[in-house]
Tab-separated table of C-alpha atoms in Angstrom:
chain	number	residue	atom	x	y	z
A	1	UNK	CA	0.000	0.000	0.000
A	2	UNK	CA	1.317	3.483	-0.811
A	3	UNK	CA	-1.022	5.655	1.019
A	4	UNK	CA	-4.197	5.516	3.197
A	5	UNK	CA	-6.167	8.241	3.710
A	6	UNK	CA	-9.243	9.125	6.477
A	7	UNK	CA	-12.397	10.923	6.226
A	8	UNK	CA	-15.119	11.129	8.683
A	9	UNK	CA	-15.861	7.069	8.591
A	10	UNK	CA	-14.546	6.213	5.751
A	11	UNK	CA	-11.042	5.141	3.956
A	12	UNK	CA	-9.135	5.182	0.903
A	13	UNK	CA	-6.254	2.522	0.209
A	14	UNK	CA	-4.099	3.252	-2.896
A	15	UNK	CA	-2.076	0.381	-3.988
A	16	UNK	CA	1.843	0.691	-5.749
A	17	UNK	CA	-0.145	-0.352	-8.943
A	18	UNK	CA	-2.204	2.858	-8.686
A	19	UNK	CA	-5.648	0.948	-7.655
A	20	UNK	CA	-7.916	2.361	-4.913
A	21	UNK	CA	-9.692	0.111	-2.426
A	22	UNK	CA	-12.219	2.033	-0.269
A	23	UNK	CA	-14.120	0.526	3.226
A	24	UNK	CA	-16.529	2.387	5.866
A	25	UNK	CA	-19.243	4.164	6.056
A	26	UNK	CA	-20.654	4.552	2.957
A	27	UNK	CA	-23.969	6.467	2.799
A	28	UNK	CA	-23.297	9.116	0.546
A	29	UNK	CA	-21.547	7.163	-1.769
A	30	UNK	CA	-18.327	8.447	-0.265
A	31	UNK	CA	-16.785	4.721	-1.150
A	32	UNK	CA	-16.909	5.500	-4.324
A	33	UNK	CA	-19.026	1.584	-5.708
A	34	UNK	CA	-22.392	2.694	-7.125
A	35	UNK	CA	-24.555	2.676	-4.027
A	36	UNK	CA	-25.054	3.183	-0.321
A	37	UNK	CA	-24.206	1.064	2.513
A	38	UNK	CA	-21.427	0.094	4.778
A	39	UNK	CA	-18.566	-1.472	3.315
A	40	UNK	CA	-16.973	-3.594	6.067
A	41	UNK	CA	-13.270	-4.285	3.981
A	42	UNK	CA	-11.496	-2.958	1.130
A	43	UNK	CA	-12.908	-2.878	-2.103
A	44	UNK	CA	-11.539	-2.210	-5.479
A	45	UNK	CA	-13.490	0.975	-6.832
A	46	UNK	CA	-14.200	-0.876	-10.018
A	47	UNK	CA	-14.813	2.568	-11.863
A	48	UNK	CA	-11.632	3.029	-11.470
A	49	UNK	CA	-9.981	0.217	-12.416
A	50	UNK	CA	-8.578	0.940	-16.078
A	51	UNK	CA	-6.773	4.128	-14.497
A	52	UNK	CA	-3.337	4.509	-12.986
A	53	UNK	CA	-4.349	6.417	-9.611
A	54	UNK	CA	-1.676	8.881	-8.028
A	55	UNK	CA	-3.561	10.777	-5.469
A	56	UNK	CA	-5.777	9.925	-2.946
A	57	UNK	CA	-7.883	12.705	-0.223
A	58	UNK	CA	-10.601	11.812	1.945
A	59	UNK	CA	-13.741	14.646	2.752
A	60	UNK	CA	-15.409	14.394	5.110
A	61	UNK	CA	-18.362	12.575	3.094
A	62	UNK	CA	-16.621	12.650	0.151
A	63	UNK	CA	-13.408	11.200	-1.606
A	64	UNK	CA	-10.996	12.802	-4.348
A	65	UNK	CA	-8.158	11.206	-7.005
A	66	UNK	CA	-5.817	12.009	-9.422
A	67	UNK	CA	-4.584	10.435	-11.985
A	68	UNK	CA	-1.233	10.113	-13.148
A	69	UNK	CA	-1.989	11.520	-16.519
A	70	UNK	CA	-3.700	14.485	-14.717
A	71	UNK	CA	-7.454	13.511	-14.617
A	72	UNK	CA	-9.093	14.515	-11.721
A	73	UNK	CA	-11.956	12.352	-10.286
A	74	UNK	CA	-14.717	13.020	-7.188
A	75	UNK	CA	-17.586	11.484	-5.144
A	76	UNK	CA	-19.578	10.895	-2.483
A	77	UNK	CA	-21.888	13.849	-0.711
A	78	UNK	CA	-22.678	16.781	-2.766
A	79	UNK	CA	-24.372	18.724	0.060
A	80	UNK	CA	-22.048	21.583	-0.405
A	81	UNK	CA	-21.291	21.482	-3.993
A	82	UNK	CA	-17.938	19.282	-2.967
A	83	UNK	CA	-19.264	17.250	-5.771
A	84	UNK	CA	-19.407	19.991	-8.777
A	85	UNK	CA	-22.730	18.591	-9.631
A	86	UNK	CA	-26.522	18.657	-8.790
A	87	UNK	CA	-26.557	15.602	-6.883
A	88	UNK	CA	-24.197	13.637	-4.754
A	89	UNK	CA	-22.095	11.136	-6.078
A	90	UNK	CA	-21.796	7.257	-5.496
A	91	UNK	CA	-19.411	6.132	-8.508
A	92	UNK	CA	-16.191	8.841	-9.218
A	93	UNK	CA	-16.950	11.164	-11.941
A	94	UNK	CA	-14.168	12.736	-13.777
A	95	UNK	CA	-14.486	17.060	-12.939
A	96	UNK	CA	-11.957	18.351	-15.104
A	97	UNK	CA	-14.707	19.511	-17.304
A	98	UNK	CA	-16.572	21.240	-14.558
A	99	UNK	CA	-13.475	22.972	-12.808
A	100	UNK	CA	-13.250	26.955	-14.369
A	101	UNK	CA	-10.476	27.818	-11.420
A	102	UNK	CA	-8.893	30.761	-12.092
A	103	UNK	CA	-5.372	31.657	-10.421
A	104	UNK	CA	-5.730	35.106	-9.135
A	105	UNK	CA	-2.030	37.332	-8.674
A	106	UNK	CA	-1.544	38.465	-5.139
């Protein structure tokens, strides 16, 4: 395993191969497999599968990855908008699409 990352009650797992594996609480969708309900050990996020993963970050209902060829995934709660999208999330959907940030000089 290369990294592990926390949310509120929920993990991400990214293997040397660049997989993520995701367990916990999963009502939001936060685990990142299609639906809601616990997940009581790692699973594969099976979305994700045909992607080399690089970087992993946990929300607090929500999880985030990047891939190594820059693609930027996200899902779980979209109560705030964390999600970029009308509703909140339960497989990762890629938001380089929907990002418009602007880098403002200081």
């Amino acid at each position: 395993i290369k990294d592990i990352k926390c949310g509120f009650a929920h993990n991400l797992a990214l293997s040397e191969s660049g997989r993520i594996y995701s367990w916990g609480l999963n009502s939001w969708g936060q685990c990142g497999h299609g639906y809601c309900g616990d997940i009581l050990e790692p699973k594969l996020i099976d979305v994700l599968k045909n992607e080399i993963v690089d970087v992993i970050k946990c929300g607090n209902q929500h999880s985030y990855c990047k891939t190594i060829d820059g693609k930027n995934f996200i899902w779980g709660s979209n109560e705030y908008g964390e999600c970029l999208s009308t509703d909140d999330s339960r497989k990762p959907i890629q938001i380089d699409d929907q990002m418009s940030i602007q880098d403002t000089p200081k």
